[in-house]
mmCIF file of C-alpha atoms in Angstrom:
data_model
loop_
_atom_site.group_PDB
_atom_site.id
_atom_site.type_symbol
_atom_site.label_atom_id
_atom_site.label_comp_id
_atom_site.label_asym_id
_atom_site.label_seq_id
_atom_site.Cartn_x
_atom_site.Cartn_y
_atom_site.Cartn_z
ATOM 1 C CA UNK A 1 34.351 -41.783 1.970
ATOM 2 C CA UNK A 2 30.836 -41.171 0.679
ATOM 3 C CA UNK A 3 28.569 -44.174 0.455
ATOM 4 C CA UNK A 4 26.124 -42.620 -2.012
ATOM 5 C CA UNK A 5 27.588 -40.043 -4.399
ATOM 6 C CA UNK A 6 24.095 -39.236 -5.663
ATOM 7 C CA UNK A 7 23.368 -37.549 -2.338
ATOM 8 C CA UNK A 8 26.186 -35.023 -2.831
ATOM 9 C CA UNK A 9 24.414 -31.694 -3.393
ATOM 10 C CA UNK A 10 26.505 -29.814 -5.938
ATOM 11 C CA UNK A 11 25.234 -27.425 -8.573
ATOM 12 C CA UNK A 12 26.629 -25.452 -11.495
ATOM 13 C CA UNK A 13 25.496 -22.023 -12.669
ATOM 14 C CA UNK A 14 26.435 -19.972 -15.690
ATOM 15 C CA UNK A 15 26.116 -16.240 -16.165
ATOM 16 C CA UNK A 16 26.594 -13.939 -19.132
ATOM 17 C CA UNK A 17 26.476 -10.170 -19.376
ATOM 18 C CA UNK A 18 27.137 -7.564 -22.063
ATOM 19 C CA UNK A 19 27.528 -3.788 -21.834
ATOM 20 C CA UNK A 20 28.236 -1.159 -24.476
ATOM 21 C CA UNK A 21 31.001 1.373 -24.026
ATOM 22 C CA UNK A 22 29.966 4.806 -22.772
ATOM 23 C CA UNK A 23 31.792 8.088 -22.387
ATOM 24 C CA UNK A 24 32.205 9.885 -19.064
ATOM 25 C CA UNK A 25 32.214 6.637 -17.048
ATOM 26 C CA UNK A 26 34.924 4.711 -15.268
ATOM 27 C CA UNK A 27 35.694 1.227 -16.552
ATOM 28 C CA UNK A 28 35.332 -1.230 -13.673
ATOM 29 C CA UNK A 29 35.775 -4.966 -14.169
ATOM 30 C CA UNK A 30 35.717 -7.476 -11.345
ATOM 31 C CA UNK A 31 35.651 -4.594 -8.885
ATOM 32 C CA UNK A 32 38.907 -3.173 -10.302
ATOM 33 C CA UNK A 33 39.346 0.219 -11.958
ATOM 34 C CA UNK A 34 40.766 -0.279 -15.455
ATOM 35 C CA UNK A 35 42.623 2.510 -17.232
ATOM 36 C CA UNK A 36 40.626 3.211 -20.398
ATOM 37 C CA UNK A 37 39.112 6.264 -22.070
ATOM 38 C CA UNK A 38 35.564 4.851 -21.801
ATOM 39 C CA UNK A 39 33.543 2.965 -19.241
ATOM 40 C CA UNK A 40 30.463 0.822 -19.725
ATOM 41 C CA UNK A 41 26.846 1.942 -19.990
ATOM 42 C CA UNK A 42 24.506 0.670 -17.312
ATOM 43 C CA UNK A 43 22.240 1.501 -14.402
ATOM 44 C CA UNK A 44 24.813 0.425 -11.784
ATOM 45 C CA UNK A 45 28.567 0.836 -12.228
ATOM 46 C CA UNK A 46 28.113 -1.570 -15.188
ATOM 47 C CA UNK A 47 30.736 -4.076 -14.022
ATOM 48 C CA UNK A 48 29.998 -6.659 -16.697
ATOM 49 C CA UNK A 49 32.219 -9.275 -15.050
ATOM 50 C CA UNK A 50 30.608 -9.090 -11.624
ATOM 51 C CA UNK A 51 27.158 -9.076 -13.223
ATOM 52 C CA UNK A 52 27.965 -12.351 -15.011
ATOM 53 C CA UNK A 53 29.247 -13.808 -11.718
ATOM 54 C CA UNK A 54 26.071 -12.732 -9.894
ATOM 55 C CA UNK A 55 23.954 -14.455 -12.541
ATOM 56 C CA UNK A 56 26.058 -17.621 -12.281
ATOM 57 C CA UNK A 57 25.658 -17.723 -8.490
ATOM 58 C CA UNK A 58 21.942 -16.992 -8.597
ATOM 59 C CA UNK A 59 21.422 -19.545 -11.360
ATOM 60 C CA UNK A 60 23.301 -22.295 -9.537
ATOM 61 C CA UNK A 61 21.135 -21.758 -6.461
ATOM 62 C CA UNK A 62 17.891 -21.500 -8.435
ATOM 63 C CA UNK A 63 17.377 -17.888 -7.311
ATOM 64 C CA UNK A 64 16.557 -16.264 -10.651
ATOM 65 C CA UNK A 65 18.877 -13.675 -12.114
ATOM 66 C CA UNK A 66 20.452 -10.319 -11.368
ATOM 67 C CA UNK A 67 17.509 -8.429 -12.870
ATOM 68 C CA UNK A 68 15.119 -10.152 -10.478
ATOM 69 C CA UNK A 69 17.157 -9.255 -7.413
ATOM 70 C CA UNK A 70 18.458 -5.818 -8.480
ATOM 71 C CA UNK A 71 16.060 -4.351 -11.083
ATOM 72 C CA UNK A 72 17.451 -1.502 -13.170
ATOM 73 C CA UNK A 73 14.152 0.313 -12.590
ATOM 74 C CA UNK A 74 14.992 0.730 -8.891
ATOM 75 C CA UNK A 75 16.755 4.052 -8.220
ATOM 76 C CA UNK A 76 18.601 2.635 -5.182
ATOM 77 C CA UNK A 77 20.814 0.673 -7.589
ATOM 78 C CA UNK A 78 21.729 3.710 -9.717
ATOM 79 C CA UNK A 79 25.548 3.801 -10.003
ATOM 80 C CA UNK A 80 25.879 1.229 -7.177
ATOM 81 C CA UNK A 81 29.214 -0.528 -6.743
ATOM 82 C CA UNK A 82 28.614 -4.009 -8.167
ATOM 83 C CA UNK A 83 30.701 -5.525 -5.358
ATOM 84 C CA UNK A 84 27.717 -4.707 -3.108
ATOM 85 C CA UNK A 85 25.485 -6.725 -5.444
ATOM 86 C CA UNK A 86 28.008 -9.583 -5.452
ATOM 87 C CA UNK A 87 28.237 -9.591 -1.654
ATOM 88 C CA UNK A 88 24.425 -9.756 -1.467
ATOM 89 C CA UNK A 89 24.386 -12.748 -3.835
ATOM 90 C CA UNK A 90 27.031 -14.460 -1.695
ATOM 91 C CA UNK A 91 25.007 -13.835 1.486
ATOM 92 C CA UNK A 92 21.852 -15.184 -0.154
ATOM 93 C CA UNK A 93 23.779 -18.247 -1.300
ATOM 94 C CA UNK A 94 25.107 -18.890 2.218
ATOM 95 C CA UNK A 95 21.636 -18.412 3.721
ATOM 96 C CA UNK A 96 20.365 -21.060 1.296
ATOM 97 C CA UNK A 97 23.007 -23.439 2.666
ATOM 98 C CA UNK A 98 25.537 -23.361 -0.182
ATOM 99 C CA UNK A 99 29.139 -22.315 -0.618
ATOM 100 C CA UNK A 100 31.204 -21.526 -3.686
ATOM 101 C CA UNK A 101 33.700 -24.232 -4.596
ATOM 102 C CA UNK A 102 35.085 -22.732 -7.809
ATOM 103 C CA UNK A 103 34.476 -19.728 -10.043
ATOM 104 C CA UNK A 104 35.809 -19.458 -13.601
ATOM 105 C CA UNK A 105 35.278 -16.300 -15.659
ATOM 106 C CA UNK A 106 36.084 -14.989 -19.122
ATOM 107 C CA UNK A 107 36.055 -11.336 -20.177
ATOM 108 C CA UNK A 108 35.644 -10.693 -23.912
ATOM 109 C CA UNK A 109 37.208 -7.329 -24.859
ATOM 110 C CA UNK A 110 39.070 -6.146 -27.924
ATOM 111 C CA UNK A 111 40.150 -3.134 -25.877
ATOM 112 C CA UNK A 112 41.587 -2.530 -23.392
ATOM 113 C CA UNK A 113 44.124 -5.296 -22.903
ATOM 114 C CA UNK A 114 43.371 -6.966 -19.570
ATOM 115 C CA UNK A 115 46.053 -9.610 -19.055
ATOM 116 C CA UNK A 116 47.889 -7.545 -16.448
ATOM 117 C CA UNK A 117 44.673 -7.086 -14.398
ATOM 118 C CA UNK A 118 43.354 -10.673 -14.295
ATOM 119 C CA UNK A 119 44.890 -11.579 -10.942
ATOM 120 C CA UNK A 120 43.724 -8.322 -9.371
ATOM 121 C CA UNK A 121 40.163 -8.914 -10.618
ATOM 122 C CA UNK A 122 40.206 -12.482 -9.273
ATOM 123 C CA UNK A 123 41.514 -11.293 -5.899
ATOM 124 C CA UNK A 124 38.905 -8.529 -5.686
ATOM 125 C CA UNK A 125 36.031 -10.915 -6.354
ATOM 126 C CA UNK A 126 37.451 -13.568 -3.993
ATOM 127 C CA UNK A 127 37.638 -10.970 -1.230
ATOM 128 C CA UNK A 128 34.062 -9.827 -1.860
ATOM 129 C CA UNK A 129 32.836 -13.442 -1.916
ATOM 130 C CA UNK A 130 34.947 -14.291 1.154
ATOM 131 C CA UNK A 131 36.552 -17.283 -0.556
ATOM 132 C CA UNK A 132 40.136 -18.252 -1.263
ATOM 133 C CA UNK A 133 41.708 -16.425 -4.220
ATOM 134 C CA UNK A 134 42.719 -19.856 -5.513
ATOM 135 C CA UNK A 135 39.026 -20.636 -6.085
ATOM 136 C CA UNK A 136 38.621 -17.780 -8.599
ATOM 137 C CA UNK A 137 40.042 -17.714 -12.115
ATOM 138 C CA UNK A 138 39.730 -14.841 -14.593
ATOM 139 C CA UNK A 139 40.617 -15.147 -18.258
ATOM 140 C CA UNK A 140 40.611 -12.398 -20.892
ATOM 141 C CA UNK A 141 40.292 -12.777 -24.631
ATOM 142 C CA UNK A 142 39.434 -10.805 -27.736
ATOM 143 C CA UNK A 143 37.011 -11.701 -30.502
ATOM 144 C CA UNK A 144 39.703 -11.268 -33.161
ATOM 145 C CA UNK A 145 38.011 -8.054 -34.373
ATOM 146 C CA UNK A 146 34.674 -9.816 -34.969
ATOM 147 C CA UNK A 147 31.273 -8.510 -33.877
ATOM 148 C CA UNK A 148 30.476 -5.563 -31.598
ATOM 149 C CA UNK A 149 33.337 -6.492 -29.263
ATOM 150 C CA UNK A 150 35.797 -6.646 -32.150
ATOM 151 C CA UNK A 151 34.525 -3.255 -33.353
ATOM 152 C CA UNK A 152 35.369 -1.899 -29.873
ATOM 153 C CA UNK A 153 31.736 -1.109 -29.034
ATOM 154 C CA UNK A 154 31.544 -2.968 -25.733
ATOM 155 C CA UNK A 155 32.607 -5.792 -23.460
ATOM 156 C CA UNK A 156 31.018 -9.130 -22.548
ATOM 157 C CA UNK A 157 31.711 -11.606 -19.765
ATOM 158 C CA UNK A 158 30.794 -15.158 -18.893
ATOM 159 C CA UNK A 159 31.132 -16.944 -15.585
ATOM 160 C CA UNK A 160 30.558 -20.461 -14.364
ATOM 161 C CA UNK A 161 30.370 -21.377 -10.700
ATOM 162 C CA UNK A 162 30.337 -24.653 -8.834
ATOM 163 C CA UNK A 163 28.502 -24.579 -5.514
ATOM 164 C CA UNK A 164 28.019 -27.276 -2.895
ATOM 165 C CA UNK A 165 25.761 -27.657 0.096
ATOM 166 C CA UNK A 166 27.557 -26.553 3.261
ATOM 167 C CA UNK A 167 26.152 -29.534 5.109
ATOM 168 C CA UNK A 168 24.071 -32.381 3.810
ATOM 169 C CA UNK A 169 22.473 -34.748 6.340
ATOM 170 C CA UNK A 170 21.942 -37.329 3.573
ATOM 171 C CA UNK A 171 25.677 -37.907 3.195
ATOM 172 C CA UNK A 172 27.034 -40.652 5.421
ATOM 173 C CA UNK A 173 30.736 -41.114 5.845
ATOM 174 C CA UNK A 174 32.092 -44.648 6.208
#
């Protein structure tokens, strides 16, 4: 039992990303190839879901954002697999003394339908983050034909992560 809950070092981070559809690209979400006639425009593989997760992790740890760590002006990130970026964020988080407790994500896409891929995306990200698949949840929704997503011009994603200090010397058990 904790004697002083205020010494529990937990943090929450939120990330959001948006990418427009592009021709001649694969559609990759959460590290999973999705069958669709268009991919997403971007400097990397444009995995909008993983980019939102990276921002959530970096934000929770007070480490800036994905653009700070992986600038789109750097040619070494051109077409990079976003799982590499996610693994780097996870390593940085661990080096700072934190671990992921829970990750909840939402993908906003009018097309393609993603319900059948949610578990695979969650498992892919859990594997990359080296956490239990039960700690990752992926939801998919449409915008009911509203806005650029509803007009089938792109996809957006949001993620929220709860992190906790791996060890905290200020916590005393009784």
